[in-house]
Short mmCIF file of C-alpha atoms in Angstrom, two decimals:
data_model
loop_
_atom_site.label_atom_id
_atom_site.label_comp_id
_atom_site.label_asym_id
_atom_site.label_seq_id
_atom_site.Cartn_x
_atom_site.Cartn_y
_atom_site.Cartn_z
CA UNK A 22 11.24 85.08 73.49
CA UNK A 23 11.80 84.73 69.62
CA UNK A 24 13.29 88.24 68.64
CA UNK A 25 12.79 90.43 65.32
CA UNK A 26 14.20 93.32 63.78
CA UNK A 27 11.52 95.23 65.10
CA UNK A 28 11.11 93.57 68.75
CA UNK A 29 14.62 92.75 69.58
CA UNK A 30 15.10 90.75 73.24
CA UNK A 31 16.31 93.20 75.42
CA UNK A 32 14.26 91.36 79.08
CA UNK A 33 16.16 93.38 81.84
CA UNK A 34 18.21 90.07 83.67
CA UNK A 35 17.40 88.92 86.99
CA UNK A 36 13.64 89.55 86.53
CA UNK A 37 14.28 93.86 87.51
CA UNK A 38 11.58 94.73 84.59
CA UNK A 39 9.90 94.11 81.57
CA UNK A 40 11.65 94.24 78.13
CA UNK A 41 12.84 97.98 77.13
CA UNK A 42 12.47 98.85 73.38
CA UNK A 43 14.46 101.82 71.80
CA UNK A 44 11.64 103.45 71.36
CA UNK A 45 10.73 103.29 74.90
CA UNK A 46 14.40 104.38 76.09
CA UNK A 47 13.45 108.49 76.14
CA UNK A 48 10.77 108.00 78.64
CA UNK A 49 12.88 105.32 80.31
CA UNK A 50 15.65 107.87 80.93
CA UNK A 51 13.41 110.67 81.82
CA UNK A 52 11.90 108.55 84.42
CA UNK A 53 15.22 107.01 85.49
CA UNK A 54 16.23 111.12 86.01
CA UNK A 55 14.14 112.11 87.88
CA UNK A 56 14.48 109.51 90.41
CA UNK A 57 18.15 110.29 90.62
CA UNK A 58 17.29 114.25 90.77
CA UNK A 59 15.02 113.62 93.64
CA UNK A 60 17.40 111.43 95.82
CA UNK A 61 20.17 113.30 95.40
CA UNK A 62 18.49 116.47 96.71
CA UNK A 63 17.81 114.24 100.18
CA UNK A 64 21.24 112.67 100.17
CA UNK A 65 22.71 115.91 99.51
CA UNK A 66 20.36 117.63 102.07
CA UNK A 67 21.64 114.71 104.83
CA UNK A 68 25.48 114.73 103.70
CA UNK A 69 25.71 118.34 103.68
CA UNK A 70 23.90 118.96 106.97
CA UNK A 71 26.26 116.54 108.95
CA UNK A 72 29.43 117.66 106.80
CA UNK A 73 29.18 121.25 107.86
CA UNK A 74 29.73 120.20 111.53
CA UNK A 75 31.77 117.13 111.43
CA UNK A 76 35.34 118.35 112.21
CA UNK A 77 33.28 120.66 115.01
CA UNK A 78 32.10 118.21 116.49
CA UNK A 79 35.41 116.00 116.38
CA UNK A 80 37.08 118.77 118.13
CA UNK A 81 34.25 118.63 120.61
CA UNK A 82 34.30 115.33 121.15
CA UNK A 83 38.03 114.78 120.80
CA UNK A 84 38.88 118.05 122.94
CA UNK A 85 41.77 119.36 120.27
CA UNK A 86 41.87 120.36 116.60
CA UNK A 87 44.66 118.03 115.60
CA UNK A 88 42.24 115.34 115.68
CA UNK A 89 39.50 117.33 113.77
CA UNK A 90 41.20 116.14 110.23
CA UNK A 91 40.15 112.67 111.27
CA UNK A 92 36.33 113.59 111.21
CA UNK A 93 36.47 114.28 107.25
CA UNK A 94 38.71 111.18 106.88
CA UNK A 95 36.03 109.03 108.45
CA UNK A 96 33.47 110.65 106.43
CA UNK A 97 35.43 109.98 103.02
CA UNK A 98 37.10 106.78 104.37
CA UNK A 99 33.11 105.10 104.07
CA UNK A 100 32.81 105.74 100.57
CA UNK A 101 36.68 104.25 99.54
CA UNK A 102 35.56 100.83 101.72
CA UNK A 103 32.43 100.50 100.14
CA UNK A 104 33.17 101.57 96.61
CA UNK A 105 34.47 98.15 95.44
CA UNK A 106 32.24 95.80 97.33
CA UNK A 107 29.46 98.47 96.07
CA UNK A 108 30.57 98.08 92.44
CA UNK A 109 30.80 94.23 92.67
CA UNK A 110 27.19 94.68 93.87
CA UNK A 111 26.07 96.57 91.04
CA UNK A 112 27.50 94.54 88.68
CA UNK A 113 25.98 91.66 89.68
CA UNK A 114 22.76 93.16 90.66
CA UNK A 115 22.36 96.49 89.34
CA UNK A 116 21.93 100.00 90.33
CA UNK A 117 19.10 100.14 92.83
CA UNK A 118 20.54 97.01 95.17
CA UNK A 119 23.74 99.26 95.44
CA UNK A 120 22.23 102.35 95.76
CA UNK A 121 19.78 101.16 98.58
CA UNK A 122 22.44 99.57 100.67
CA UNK A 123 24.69 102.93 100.27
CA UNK A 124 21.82 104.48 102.13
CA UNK A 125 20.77 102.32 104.78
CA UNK A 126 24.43 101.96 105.95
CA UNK A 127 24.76 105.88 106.15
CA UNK A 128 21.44 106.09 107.78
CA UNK A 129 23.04 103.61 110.74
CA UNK A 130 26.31 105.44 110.46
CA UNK A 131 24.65 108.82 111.38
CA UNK A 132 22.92 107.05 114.40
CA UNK A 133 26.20 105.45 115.71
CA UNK A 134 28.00 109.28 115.09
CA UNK A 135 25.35 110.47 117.25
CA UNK A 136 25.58 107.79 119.69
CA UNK A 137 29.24 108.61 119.65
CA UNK A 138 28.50 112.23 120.33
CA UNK A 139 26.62 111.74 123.81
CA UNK A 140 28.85 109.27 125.41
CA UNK A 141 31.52 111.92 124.72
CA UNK A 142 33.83 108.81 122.74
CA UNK A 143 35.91 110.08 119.81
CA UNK A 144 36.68 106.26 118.67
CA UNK A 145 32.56 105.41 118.72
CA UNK A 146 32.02 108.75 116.50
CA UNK A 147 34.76 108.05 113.80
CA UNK A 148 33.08 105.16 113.47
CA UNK A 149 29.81 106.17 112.94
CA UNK A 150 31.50 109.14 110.57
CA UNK A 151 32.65 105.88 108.18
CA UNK A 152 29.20 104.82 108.50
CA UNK A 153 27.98 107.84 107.28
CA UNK A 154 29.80 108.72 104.55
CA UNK A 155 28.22 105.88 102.71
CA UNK A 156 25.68 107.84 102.21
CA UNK A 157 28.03 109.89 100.01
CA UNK A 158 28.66 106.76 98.45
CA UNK A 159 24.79 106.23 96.81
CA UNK A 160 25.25 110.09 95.62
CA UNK A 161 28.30 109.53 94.26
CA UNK A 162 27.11 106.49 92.42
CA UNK A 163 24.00 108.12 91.32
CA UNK A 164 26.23 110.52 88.50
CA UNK A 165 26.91 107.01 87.09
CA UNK A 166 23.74 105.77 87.12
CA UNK A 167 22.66 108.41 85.08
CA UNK A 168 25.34 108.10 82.50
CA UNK A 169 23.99 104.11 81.95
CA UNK A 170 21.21 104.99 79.35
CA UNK A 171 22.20 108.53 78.21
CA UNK A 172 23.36 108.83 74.33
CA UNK A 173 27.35 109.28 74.36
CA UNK A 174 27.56 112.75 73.06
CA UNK A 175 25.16 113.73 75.91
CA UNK A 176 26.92 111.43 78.60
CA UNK A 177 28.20 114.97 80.44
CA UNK A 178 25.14 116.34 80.92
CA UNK A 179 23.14 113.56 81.85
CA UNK A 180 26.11 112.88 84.73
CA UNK A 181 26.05 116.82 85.47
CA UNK A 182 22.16 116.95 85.73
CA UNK A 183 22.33 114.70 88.63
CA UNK A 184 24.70 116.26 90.20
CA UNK A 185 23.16 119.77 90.16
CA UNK A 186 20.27 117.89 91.75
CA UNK A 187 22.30 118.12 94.98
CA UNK A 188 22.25 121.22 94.85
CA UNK A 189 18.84 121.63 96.49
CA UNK A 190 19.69 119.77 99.59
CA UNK A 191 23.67 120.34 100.13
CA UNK A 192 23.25 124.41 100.20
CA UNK A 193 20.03 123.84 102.31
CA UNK A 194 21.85 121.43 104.45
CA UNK A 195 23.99 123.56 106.14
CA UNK A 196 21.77 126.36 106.66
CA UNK A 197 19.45 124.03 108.67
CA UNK A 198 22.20 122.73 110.90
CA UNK A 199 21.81 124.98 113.22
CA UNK A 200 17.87 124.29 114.08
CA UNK A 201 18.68 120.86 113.85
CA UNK A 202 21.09 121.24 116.16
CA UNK A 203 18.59 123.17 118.49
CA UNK A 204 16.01 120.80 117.80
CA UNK A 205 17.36 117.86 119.84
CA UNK A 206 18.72 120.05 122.58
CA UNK A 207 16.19 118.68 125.22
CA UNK A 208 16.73 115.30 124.23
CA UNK A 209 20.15 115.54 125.73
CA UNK A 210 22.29 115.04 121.77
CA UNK A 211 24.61 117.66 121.89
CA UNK A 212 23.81 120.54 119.36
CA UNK A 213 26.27 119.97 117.04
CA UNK A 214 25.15 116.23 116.86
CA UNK A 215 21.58 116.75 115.72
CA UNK A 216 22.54 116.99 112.26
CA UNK A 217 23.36 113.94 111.92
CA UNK A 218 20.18 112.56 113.81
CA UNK A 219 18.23 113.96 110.88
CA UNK A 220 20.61 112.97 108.38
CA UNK A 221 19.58 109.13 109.50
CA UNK A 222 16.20 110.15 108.25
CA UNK A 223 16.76 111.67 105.53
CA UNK A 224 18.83 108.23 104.52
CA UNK A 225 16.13 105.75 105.19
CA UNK A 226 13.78 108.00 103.03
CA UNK A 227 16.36 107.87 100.28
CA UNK A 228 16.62 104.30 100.12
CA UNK A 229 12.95 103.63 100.13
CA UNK A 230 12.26 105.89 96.90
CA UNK A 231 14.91 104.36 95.17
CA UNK A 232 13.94 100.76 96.11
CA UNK A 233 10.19 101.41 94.93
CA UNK A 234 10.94 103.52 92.17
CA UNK A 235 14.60 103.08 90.19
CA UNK A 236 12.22 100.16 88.05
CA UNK A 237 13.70 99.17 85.65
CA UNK A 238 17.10 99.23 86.58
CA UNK A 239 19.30 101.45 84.56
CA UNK A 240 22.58 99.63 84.39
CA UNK A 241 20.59 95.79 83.63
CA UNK A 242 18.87 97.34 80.91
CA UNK A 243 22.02 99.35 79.77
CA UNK A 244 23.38 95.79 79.12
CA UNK A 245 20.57 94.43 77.75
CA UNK A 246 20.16 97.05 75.02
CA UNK A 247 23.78 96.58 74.07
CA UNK A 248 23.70 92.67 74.02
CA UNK A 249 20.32 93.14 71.96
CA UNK A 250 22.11 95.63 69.23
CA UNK A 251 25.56 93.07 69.24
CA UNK A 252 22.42 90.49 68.46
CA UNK A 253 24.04 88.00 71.48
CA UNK A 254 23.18 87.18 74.45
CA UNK A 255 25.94 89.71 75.78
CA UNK A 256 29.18 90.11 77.71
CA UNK A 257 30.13 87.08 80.00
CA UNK A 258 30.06 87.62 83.48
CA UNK A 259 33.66 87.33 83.97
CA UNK A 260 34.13 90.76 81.36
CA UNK A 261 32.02 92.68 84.45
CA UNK A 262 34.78 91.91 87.44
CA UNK A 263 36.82 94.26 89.50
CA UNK A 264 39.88 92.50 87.52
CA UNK A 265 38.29 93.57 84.55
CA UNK A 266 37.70 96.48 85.39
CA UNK A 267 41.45 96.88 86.06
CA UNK A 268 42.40 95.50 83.10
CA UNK A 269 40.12 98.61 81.08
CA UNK A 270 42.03 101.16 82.87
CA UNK A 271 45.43 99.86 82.68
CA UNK A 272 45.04 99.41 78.89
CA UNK A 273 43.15 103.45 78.35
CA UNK A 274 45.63 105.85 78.47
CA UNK A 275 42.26 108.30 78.53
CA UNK A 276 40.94 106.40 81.82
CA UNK A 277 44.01 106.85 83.71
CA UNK A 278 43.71 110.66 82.99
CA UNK A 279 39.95 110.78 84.27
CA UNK A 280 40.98 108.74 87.25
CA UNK A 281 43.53 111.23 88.37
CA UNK A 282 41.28 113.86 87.42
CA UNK A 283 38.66 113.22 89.94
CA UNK A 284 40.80 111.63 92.64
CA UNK A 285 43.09 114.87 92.50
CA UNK A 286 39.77 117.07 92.10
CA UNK A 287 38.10 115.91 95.24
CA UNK A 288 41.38 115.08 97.41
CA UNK A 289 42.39 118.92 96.62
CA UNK A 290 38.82 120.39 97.79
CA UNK A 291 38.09 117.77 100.52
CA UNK A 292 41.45 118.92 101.90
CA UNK A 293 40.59 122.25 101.78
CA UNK A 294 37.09 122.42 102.90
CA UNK A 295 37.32 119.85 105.61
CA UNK A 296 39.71 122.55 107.52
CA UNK A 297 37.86 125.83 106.60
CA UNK A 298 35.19 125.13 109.39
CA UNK A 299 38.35 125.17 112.22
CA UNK A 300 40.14 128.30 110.23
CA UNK A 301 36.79 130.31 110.52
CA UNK A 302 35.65 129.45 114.30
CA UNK A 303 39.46 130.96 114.97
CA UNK A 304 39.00 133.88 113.30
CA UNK A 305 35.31 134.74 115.44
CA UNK A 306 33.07 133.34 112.87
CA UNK A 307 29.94 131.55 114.55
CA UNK A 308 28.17 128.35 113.22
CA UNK A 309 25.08 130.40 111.74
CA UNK A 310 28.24 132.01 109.40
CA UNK A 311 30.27 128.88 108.78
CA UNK A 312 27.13 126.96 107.49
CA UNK A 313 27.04 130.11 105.12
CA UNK A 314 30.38 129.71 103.94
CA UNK A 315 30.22 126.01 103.22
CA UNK A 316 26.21 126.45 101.52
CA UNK A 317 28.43 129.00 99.45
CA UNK A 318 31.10 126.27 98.53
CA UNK A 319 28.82 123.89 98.00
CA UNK A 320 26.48 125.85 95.48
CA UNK A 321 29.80 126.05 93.66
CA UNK A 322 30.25 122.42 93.38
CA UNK A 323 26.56 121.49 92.24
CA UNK A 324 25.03 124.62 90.81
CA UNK A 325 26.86 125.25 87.74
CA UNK A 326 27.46 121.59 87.16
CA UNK A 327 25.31 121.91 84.14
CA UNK A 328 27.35 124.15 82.49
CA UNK A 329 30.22 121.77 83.05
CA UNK A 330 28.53 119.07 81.86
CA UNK A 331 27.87 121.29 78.64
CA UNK A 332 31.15 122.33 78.07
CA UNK A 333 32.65 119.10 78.61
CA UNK A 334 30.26 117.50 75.88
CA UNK A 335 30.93 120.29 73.31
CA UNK A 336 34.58 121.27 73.61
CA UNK A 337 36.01 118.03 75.17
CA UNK A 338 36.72 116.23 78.76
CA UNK A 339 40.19 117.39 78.24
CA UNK A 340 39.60 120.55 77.87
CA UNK A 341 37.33 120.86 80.45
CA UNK A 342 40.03 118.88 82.61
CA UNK A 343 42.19 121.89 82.18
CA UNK A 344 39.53 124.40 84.05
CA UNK A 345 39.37 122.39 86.61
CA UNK A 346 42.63 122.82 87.40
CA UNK A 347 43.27 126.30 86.67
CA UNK A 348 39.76 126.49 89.04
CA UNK A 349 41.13 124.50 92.11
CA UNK A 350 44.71 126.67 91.88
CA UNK A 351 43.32 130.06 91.88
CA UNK A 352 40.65 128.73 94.78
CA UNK A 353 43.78 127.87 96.94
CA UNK A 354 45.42 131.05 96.37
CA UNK A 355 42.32 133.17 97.39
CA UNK A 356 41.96 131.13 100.27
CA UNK A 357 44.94 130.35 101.94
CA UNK A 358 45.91 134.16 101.44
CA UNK A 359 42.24 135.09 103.22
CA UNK A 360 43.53 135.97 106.72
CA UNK A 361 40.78 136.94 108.72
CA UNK A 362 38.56 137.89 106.05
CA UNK A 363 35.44 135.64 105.94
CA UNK A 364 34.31 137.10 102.97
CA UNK A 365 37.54 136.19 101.01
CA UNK A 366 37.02 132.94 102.54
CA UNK A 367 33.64 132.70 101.18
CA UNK A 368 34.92 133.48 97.29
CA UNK A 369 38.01 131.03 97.72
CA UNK A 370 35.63 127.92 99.04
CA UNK A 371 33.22 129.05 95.85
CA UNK A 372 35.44 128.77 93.18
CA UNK A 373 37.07 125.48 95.07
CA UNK A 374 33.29 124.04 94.52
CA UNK A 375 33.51 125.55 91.14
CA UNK A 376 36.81 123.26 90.25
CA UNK A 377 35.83 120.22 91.78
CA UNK A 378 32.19 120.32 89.72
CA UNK A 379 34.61 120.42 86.60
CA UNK A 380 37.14 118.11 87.69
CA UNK A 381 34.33 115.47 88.39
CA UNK A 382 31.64 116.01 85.83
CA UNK A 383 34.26 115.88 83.06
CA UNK A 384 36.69 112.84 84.67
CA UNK A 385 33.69 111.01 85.21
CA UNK A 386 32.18 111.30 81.66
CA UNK A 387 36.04 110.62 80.05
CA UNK A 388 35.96 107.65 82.06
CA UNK A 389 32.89 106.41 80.93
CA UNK A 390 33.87 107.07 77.43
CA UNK A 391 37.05 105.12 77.61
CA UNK A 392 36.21 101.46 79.18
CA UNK A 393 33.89 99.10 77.98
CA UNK A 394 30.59 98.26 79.00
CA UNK A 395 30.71 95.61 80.34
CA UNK A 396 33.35 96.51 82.66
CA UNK A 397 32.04 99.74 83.46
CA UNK A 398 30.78 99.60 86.70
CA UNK A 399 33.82 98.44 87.91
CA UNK A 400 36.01 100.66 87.05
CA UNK A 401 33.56 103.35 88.26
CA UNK A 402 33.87 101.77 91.64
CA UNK A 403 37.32 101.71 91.71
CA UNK A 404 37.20 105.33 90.96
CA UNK A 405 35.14 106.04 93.77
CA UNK A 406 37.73 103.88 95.66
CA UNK A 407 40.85 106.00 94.28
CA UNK A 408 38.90 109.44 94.72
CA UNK A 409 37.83 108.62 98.42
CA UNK A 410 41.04 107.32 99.51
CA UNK A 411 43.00 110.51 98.11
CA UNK A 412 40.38 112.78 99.70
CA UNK A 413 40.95 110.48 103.15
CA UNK A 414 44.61 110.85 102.70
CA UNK A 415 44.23 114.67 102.42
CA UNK A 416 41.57 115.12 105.11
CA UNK A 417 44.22 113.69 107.57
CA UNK A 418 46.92 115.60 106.27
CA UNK A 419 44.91 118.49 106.54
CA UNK A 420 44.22 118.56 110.39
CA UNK A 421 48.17 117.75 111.16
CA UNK A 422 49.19 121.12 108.70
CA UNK A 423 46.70 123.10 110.25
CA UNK A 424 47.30 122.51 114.05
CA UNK A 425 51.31 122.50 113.19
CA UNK A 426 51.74 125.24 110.36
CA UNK A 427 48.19 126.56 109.84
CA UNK A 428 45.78 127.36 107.32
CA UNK A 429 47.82 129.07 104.44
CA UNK A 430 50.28 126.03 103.63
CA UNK A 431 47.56 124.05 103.60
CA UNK A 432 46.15 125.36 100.64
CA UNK A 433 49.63 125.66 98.69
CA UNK A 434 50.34 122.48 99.26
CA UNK A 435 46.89 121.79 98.49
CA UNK A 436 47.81 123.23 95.22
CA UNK A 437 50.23 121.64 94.54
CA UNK A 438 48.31 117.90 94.08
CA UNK A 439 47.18 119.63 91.04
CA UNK A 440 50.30 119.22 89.33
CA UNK A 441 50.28 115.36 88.25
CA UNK A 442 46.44 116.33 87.33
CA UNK A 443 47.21 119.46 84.63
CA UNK A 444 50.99 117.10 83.13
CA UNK A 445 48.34 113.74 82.61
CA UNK A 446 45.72 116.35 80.63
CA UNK A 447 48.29 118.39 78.73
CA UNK A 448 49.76 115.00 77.73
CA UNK A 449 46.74 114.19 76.65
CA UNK A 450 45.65 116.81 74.58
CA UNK A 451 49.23 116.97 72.86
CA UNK A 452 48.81 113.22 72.26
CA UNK A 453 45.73 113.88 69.99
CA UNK A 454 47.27 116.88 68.62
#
């Protein structure tokens, strides 16, 4: 193709699309949007309906509520494995081949959870929970598929839009675990499995909307556009590995901030929420009022993600950094000092959702901000890989402190994860200072 000023080459690689124009790029990202929005509200409508029973159903299975930890380790221990080879994917092939793959392996997850569930074999379910929390993995991925094409100084929002979109689905999921539940009664699934029966569904539906409509690919034609405005034939393919990758972060003081930020965000609330379930069935509360509880938490973590997203592109990811924490603390206290009130329960999980929304939307944007391009997706992979891990880590520590101390120490030392999170930021700022 012989290029001009006006028609500059920017062919998405790998034959994904047609060539994208500037001009074309608002419709292109509009398009590209709402493709994310509307898979995120059935991946968040699958995750969330099997989260809100996982560690029940451990301690079903498992017959004891040390173990129930391991259920939201196996559901956070998916995403971690994948995230690199996922990354590696999408930087080879783009957004869509990782995002489809995410949610076919979560749909087969789900079924092997289930599986799991009616032979009555803990090992057989945790393995099906890894499976599933892939699914996480193509929702987590999503925020930075939306962040490929946005302008910079809208890069918050765009991330922040996407996640809101799970919104829909995670405070619906839930809600509806309890009918699903009901709903395979007769086929002999126990009721606290059913979830996840539907969640395998929901998967396999995600996948095939993003396969037939995430055209052209957002990432490829991220990298065409920029290889079209540097007037080459852009980055070699050696500047897109996972070493690269590593190399960005080790030399951006900024990137190792955001890559505390949301490993310590999501490690602090998946430690946290993982346990509430257990906490609440001891203090009388039913599943019908735990699923309210965690659609409560989880409207915290994706409704107001907009307005995170808006702060964080007009006073700063720092700044925004330093809610988040102040957020996450003041969730613990409420809490872990709860008792037997559900209510005060309900608030603490809230404003837990509330800190991890700003912990992620603004980590994730700073960390987008401070790598290259080129090596962009991989570094966003090994964030995913970081954050999951941390979260794993915590979700196993959380059952242990719970069964041996109980629910109150849990959330101060909870808490206290925030600390390497708030010195990293306040270095930060006083660095620009």
């Amino acid at each position: 193709m012989t290029k001009t000023p006006d028609a500059p080459d920017t062919t998405v690689p790998g034959g994904t699309g047609p060539a994208v124009s500037p001009a074309a790029l608002p419709q292109l990202r509009r398009r590209v949007q709402a493709v994310l929005v509307a898979t995120q509200i059935l991946g968040g409508l699958g995750i969330a309906t099997g989260v809100a029973l996982a560690a029940v159903l451990a301690t079903e299975v498992s017959g004891t509520d040390a173990l129930a930890g391991l259920a939201s380790t196996a559901t956070v221990a998916g995403p971690a494995l994948l995230a690199m080879p996922l990354a590696a994917l999408m930087a080879r092939r783009g957004r869509r081949a990782g995002l489809v793959l995410a949610y076919l392996l979560g749909a087969l997850g789900a079924g092997v959870a289930v599986l799991g569930a009616v032979v009555g074999s803990f090992p057989v379910l945790l393995i099906g929970l890894v499976g599933f929390g892939a699914g996480s993995s193509a929702n987590l991925a999503a925020r930075f598929a939306a962040a490929d094409l946005a302008e910079p100084d809208r890069r918050a929002r765009a991330i922040s839009t996407v996640v809101w979109a799970t919104t829909i689905g995670a405070v619906l999921g839930p809600n509806i675990a309890a009918p699903a539940g009901r709903s395979v009664a007769g086929l002999g699934i126990p009721v606290a499995a059913g979830p996840f029966l539907w969640a395998a569904v929901v998967f396999v539906v995600s996948a095939v909307v993003v396969a037939a409509l995430l055209r052209p690919d957002p990432l490829l034609t991220a990298r065409a556009l920029a290889a079209a405005d540097a007037g080459a034939a852009g980055e070699p393919p050696e500047s897109r590995s996972l070493r690269a990758g590593l190399r960005a972060v080790r030399e951006s003081p900024q990137a190792r901030i955001a890559l505390v930020t949301v490993a310590g965000s999501h490690a602090v609330m998946v430690s946290i929420m993982s346990m509430t379930p257990v906490a609440l069935s001891h203090h009388g509360a039913g599943i019908e009022l735990i699923g309210l509880v965690i659609s409560v938490h989880i409207a915290g973590m994706y409704a107001f993600s907009p307005v995170m997203g808006w702060l964080a592109d007009r006073l700063g990811r720092l700044a925004v950094i330093g809610l988040a924490v102040g957020l996450l603390g003041f969730a613990a206290l409420l809490a872990g000092t709860a008792g037997a009130s559900h209510t005060r329960v309900a608030a603490g999980l809230f404003v837990l959702g509330l800190g991890w929304s700003a912990g992620l939307v603004s980590g994730s944007a700073l960390l987008t901000d401070s790598v290259p391009q080129a090596a962009r997706a991989a570094v966003q992979g090994l964030s995913d890989t970081v954050m999951n891990t941390a979260a794993g880590l915590g979700g196993l520590a959380a059952g242990v402190i719970v069964s041996q101390v109980g629910y109150g120490p849990l959330n101060a030392l909870a808490a206290a994860l925030l600390l390497p999170m708030a010195a990293l930021a306040l270095r930060g700022v006083l660095r620009r200072a």
